[in-house]
XYZ file of N, CA and C in Angstrom:
513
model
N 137.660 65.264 112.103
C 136.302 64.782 111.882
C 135.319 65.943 112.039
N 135.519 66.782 113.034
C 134.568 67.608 113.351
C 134.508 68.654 111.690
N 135.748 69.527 111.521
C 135.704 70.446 110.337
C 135.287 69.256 108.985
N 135.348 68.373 108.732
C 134.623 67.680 107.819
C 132.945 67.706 108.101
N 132.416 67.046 109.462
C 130.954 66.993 109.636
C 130.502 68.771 109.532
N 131.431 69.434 109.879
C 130.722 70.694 109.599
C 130.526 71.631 108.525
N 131.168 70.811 107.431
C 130.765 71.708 106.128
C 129.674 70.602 105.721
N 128.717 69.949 106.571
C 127.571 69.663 105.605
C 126.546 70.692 106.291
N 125.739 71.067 105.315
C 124.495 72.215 105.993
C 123.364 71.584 106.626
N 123.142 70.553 106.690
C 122.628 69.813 107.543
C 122.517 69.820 108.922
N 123.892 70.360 109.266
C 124.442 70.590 110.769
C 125.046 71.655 111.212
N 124.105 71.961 112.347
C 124.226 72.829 112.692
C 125.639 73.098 113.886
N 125.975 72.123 114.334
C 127.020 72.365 115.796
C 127.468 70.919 115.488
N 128.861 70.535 116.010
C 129.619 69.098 116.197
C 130.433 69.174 116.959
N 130.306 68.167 118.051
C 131.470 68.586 119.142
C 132.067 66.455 119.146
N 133.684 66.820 118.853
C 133.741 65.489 118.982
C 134.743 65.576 119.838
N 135.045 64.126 120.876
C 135.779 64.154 121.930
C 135.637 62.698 122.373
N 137.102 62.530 123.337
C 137.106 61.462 123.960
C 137.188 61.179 125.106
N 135.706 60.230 125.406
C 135.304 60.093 126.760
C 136.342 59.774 128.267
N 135.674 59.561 129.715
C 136.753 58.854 130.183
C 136.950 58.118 130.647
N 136.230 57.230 129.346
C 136.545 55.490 129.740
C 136.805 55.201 128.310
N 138.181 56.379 127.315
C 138.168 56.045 126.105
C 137.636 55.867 125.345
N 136.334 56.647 125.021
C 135.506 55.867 123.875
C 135.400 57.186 123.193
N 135.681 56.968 121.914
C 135.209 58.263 120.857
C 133.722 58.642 120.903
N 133.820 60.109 121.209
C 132.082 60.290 120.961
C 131.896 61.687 120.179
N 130.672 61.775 119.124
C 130.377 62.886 118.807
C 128.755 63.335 118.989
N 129.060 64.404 119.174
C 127.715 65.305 119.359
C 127.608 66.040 118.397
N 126.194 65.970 117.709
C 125.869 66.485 116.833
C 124.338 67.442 116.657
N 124.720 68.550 116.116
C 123.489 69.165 116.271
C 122.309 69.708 115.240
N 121.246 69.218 114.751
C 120.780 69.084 113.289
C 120.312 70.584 113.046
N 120.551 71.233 112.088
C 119.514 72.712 112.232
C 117.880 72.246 112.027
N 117.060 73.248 112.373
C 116.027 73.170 112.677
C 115.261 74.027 111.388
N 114.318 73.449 110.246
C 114.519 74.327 109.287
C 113.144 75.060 109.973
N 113.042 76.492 109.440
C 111.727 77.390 109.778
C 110.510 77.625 108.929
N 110.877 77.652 107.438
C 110.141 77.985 106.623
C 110.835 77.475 104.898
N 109.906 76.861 104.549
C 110.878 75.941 103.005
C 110.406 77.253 102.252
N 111.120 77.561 101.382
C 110.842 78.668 100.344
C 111.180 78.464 99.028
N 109.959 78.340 98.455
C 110.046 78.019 96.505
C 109.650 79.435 95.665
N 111.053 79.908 95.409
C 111.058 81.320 94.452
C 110.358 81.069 93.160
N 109.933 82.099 92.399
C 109.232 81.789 91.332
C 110.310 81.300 90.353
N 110.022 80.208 89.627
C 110.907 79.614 88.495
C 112.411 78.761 88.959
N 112.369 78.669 89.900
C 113.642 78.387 90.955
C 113.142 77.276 92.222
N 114.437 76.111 92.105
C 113.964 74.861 93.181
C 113.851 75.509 94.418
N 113.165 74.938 95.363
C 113.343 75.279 96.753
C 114.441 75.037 97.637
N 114.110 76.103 98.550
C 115.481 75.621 99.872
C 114.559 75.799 101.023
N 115.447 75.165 102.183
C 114.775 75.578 103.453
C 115.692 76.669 104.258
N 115.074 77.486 105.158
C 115.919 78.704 105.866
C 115.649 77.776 107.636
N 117.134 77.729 108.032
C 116.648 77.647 109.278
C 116.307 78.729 110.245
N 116.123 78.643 111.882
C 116.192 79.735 112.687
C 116.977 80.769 112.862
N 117.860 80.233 112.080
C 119.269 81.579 112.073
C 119.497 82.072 110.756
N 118.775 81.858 109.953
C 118.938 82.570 108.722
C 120.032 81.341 107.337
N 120.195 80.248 107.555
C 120.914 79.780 107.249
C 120.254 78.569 106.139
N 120.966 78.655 104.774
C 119.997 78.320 103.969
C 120.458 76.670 103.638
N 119.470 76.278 103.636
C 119.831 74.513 104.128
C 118.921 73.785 102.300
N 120.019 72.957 101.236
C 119.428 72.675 100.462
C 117.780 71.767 100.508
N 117.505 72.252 99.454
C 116.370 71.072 99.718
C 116.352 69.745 99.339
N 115.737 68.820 99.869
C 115.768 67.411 100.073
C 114.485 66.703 99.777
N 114.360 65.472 99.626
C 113.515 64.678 99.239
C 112.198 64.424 100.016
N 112.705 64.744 101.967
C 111.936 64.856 102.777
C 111.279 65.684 103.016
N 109.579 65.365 103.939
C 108.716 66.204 103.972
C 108.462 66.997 105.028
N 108.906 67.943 105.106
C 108.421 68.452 106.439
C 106.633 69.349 106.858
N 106.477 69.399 108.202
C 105.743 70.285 107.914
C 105.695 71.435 108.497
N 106.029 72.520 107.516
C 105.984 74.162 107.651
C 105.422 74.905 106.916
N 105.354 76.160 107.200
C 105.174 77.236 106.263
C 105.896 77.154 104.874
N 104.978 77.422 104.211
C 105.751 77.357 102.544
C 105.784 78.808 101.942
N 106.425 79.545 101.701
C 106.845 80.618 101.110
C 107.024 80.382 99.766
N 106.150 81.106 98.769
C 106.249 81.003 97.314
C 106.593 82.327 96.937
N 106.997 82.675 95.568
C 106.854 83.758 94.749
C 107.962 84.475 94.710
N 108.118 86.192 94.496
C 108.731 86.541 94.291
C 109.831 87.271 95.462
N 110.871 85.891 95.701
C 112.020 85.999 96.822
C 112.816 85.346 96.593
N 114.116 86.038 96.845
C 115.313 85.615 96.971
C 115.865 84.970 98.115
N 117.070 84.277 98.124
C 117.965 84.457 99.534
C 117.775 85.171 100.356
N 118.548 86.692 100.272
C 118.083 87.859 100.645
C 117.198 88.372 101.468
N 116.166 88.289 101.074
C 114.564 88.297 101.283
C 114.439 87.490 102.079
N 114.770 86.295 101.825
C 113.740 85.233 102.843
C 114.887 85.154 103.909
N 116.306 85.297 104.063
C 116.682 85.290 105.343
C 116.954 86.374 106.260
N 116.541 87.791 105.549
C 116.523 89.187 106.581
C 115.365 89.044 106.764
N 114.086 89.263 105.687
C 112.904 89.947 106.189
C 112.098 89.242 106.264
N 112.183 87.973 105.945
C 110.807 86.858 106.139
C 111.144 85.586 107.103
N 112.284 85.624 107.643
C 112.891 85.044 108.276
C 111.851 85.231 109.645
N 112.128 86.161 110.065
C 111.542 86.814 111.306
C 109.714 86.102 111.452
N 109.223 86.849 110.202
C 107.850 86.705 110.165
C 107.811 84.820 110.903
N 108.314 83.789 109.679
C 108.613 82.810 109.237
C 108.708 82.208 111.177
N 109.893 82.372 111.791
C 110.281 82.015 112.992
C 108.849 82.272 114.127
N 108.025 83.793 113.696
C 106.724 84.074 114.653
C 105.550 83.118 114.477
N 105.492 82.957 113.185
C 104.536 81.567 113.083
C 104.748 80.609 113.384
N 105.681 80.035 113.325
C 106.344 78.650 113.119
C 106.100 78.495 115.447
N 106.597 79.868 115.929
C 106.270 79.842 117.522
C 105.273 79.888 118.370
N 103.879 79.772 117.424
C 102.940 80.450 117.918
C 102.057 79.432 117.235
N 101.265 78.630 118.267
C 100.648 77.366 117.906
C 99.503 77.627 117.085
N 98.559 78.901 117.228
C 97.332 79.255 116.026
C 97.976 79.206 114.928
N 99.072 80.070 114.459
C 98.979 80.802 113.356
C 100.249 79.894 112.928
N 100.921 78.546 113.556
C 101.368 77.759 112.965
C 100.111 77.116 112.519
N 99.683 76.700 113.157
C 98.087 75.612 112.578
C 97.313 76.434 111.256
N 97.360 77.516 111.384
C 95.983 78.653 110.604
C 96.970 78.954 109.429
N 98.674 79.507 109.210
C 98.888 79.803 108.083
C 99.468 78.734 107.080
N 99.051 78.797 106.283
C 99.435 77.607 105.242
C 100.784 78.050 104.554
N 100.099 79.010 103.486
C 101.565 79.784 102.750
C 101.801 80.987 102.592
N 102.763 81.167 102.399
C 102.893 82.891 102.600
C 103.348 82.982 101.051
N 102.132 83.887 99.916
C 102.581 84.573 98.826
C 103.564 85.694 98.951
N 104.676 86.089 98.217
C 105.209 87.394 98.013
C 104.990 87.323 96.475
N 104.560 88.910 96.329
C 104.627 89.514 95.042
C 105.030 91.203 95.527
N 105.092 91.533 94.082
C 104.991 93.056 94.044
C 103.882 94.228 93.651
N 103.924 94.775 94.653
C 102.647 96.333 94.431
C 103.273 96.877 93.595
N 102.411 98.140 92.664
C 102.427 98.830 92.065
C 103.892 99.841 92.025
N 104.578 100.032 93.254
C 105.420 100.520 93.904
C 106.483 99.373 93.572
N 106.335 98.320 92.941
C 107.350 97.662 93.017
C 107.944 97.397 94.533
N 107.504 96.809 94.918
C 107.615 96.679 97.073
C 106.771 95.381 97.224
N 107.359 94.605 98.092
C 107.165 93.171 98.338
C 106.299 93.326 99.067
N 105.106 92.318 98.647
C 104.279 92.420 99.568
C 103.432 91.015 99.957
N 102.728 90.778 100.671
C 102.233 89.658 101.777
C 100.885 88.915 101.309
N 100.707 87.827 100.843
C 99.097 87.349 100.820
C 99.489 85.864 101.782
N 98.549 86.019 102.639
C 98.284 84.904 103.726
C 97.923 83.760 102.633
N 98.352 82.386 102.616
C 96.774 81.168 102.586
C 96.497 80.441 103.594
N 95.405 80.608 104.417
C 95.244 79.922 105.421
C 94.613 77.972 105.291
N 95.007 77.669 106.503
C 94.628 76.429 105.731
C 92.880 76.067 106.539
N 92.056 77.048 107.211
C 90.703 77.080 107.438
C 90.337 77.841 106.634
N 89.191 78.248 106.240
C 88.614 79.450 105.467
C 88.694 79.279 104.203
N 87.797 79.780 103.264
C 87.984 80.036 101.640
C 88.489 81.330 101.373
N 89.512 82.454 102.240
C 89.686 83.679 101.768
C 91.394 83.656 101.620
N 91.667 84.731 101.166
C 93.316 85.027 101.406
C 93.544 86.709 102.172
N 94.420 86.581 103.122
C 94.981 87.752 103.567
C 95.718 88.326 103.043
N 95.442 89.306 102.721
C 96.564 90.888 101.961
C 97.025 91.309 103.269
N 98.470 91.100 103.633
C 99.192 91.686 104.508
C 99.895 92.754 103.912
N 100.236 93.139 102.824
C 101.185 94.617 102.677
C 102.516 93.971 102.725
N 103.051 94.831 103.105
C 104.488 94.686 103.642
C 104.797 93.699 104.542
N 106.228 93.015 105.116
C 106.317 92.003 106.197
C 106.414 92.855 107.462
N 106.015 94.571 107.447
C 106.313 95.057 108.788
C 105.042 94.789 110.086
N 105.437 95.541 110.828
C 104.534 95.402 111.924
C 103.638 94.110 111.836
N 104.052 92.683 111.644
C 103.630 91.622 111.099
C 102.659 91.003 112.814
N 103.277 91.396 113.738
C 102.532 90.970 115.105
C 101.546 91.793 115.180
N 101.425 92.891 115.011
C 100.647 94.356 115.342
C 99.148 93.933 114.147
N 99.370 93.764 112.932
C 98.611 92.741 111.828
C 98.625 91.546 112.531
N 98.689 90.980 112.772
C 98.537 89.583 112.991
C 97.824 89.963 114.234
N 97.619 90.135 115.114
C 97.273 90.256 116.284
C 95.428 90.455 115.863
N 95.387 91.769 115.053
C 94.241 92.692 114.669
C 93.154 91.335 114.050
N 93.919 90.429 113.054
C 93.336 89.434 112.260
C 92.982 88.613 113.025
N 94.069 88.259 114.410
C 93.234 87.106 115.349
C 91.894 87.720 115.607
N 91.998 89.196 116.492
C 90.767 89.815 116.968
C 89.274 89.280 116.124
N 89.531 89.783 114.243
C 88.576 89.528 113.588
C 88.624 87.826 113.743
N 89.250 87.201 113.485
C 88.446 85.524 113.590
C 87.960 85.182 114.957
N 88.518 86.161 116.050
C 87.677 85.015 117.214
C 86.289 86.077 117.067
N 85.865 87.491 116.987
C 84.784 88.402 116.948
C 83.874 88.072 115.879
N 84.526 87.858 114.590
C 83.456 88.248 113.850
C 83.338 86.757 112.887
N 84.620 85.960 112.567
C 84.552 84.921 111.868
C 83.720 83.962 111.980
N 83.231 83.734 113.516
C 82.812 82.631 114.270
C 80.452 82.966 114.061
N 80.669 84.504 113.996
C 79.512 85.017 113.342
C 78.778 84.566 111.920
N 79.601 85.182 110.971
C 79.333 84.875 109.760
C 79.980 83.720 109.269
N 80.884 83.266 109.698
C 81.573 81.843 108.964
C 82.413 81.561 108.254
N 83.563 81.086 108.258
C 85.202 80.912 107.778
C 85.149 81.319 106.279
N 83.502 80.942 105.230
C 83.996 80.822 103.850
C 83.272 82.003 103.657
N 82.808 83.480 104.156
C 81.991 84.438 103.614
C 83.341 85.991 103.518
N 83.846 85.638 103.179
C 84.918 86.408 102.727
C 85.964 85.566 101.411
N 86.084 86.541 100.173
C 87.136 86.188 98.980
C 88.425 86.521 99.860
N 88.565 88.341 100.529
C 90.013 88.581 100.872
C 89.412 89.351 102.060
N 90.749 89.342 103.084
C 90.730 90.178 104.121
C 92.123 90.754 104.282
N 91.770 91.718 104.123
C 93.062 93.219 103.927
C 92.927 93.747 105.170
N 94.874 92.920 105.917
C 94.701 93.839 106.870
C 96.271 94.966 106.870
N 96.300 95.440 105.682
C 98.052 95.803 105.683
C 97.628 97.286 106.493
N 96.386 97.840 106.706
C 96.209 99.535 106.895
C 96.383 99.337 108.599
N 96.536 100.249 109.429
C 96.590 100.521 110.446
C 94.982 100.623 111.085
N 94.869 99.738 112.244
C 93.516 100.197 112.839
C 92.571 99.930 111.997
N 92.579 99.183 110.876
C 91.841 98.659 110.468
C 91.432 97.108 109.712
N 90.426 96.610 108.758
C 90.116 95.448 108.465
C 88.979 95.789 107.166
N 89.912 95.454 105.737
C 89.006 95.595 104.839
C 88.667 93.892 104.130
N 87.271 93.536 104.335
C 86.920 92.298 103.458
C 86.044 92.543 102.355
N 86.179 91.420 101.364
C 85.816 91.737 100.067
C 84.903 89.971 100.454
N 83.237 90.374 99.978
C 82.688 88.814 100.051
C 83.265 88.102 99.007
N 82.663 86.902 99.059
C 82.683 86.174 97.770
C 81.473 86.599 96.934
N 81.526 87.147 95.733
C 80.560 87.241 94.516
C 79.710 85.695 94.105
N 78.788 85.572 94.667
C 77.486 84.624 94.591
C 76.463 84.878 93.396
């Protein structure tokens, strides 16, 4: 029973055994998905916490949605990580909506935030130093957002080091 319940991807762990007052019992353990990811032109899947790619289903969850241009690959080495820091971290579960990937000029994957406050999008760059960025962007919304106001920025570019470039909205 157990090597049957465990080739569904659904499940993550199955422990079956008998109690000792005779009674069959199984334990079962559901994976936990992290981030659903819809590649461009291609159905979605969900990735759980371990990298493990779980089909998609009829049900709704609510997570981070990863669109665009990613593979397998992609979303369970390098966005995985990102994917698991949001999903742990009660702001920037609440604050990020979806995570764009496309490609720079360089042909190199790169990051646009959609948050689900604000009228702007974040240009993250690359998925590196994603806490070190992320951290810098909290700084600007609790300093300066709360000043001028969630919708007076189109984009906020924070892929550069030590810094924060915004572009207004054209009025």
């Amino acid at each position: 029973i157990e090597t049957y319940l465990k080739q569904n991807k659904f499940i993550e762990s199955v422990d079956c055994y008998k109690s000792a007052s005779n009674k069959f019992c199984i334990a079962i353990k559901q994976r936990t998905p992290s981030v659903y990811v819809v590649p461009n032109n291609n159905s979605g899947f969900f990735v759980d916490r371990n990298g493990v790619v779980i089909p998609n289903t009829i049900y709704k969850t609510n997570l981070v949605i990863a669109t665009g241009d990613i593979d397998q690959t992609y979303a369970t080495k390098e966005l995985l990580p990102f994917a698991n820091f949001i999903q742990d971290n009660d702001f920037w579960d609440n604050q990020i909506e979806q995570i764009h990937v496309t490609r720079n000029a360089e042909n190199k994957r790169v990051i646009e935030l959609v948050p689900r406050v604000g009228n702007h999008i974040v240009h993250m760059g690359s998925v590196s130093n994603y806490e070190k960025k992320l951290k810098r962007l909290k700084t600007f919304y609790d300093k300066a957002i709360g000043t001028v106001g969630w919708n007076k920025y189109e984009t906020i570019n924070i892929q550069y080091d030590n810094q924060i470039i915004c572009t207004k909205h054209k009025n």
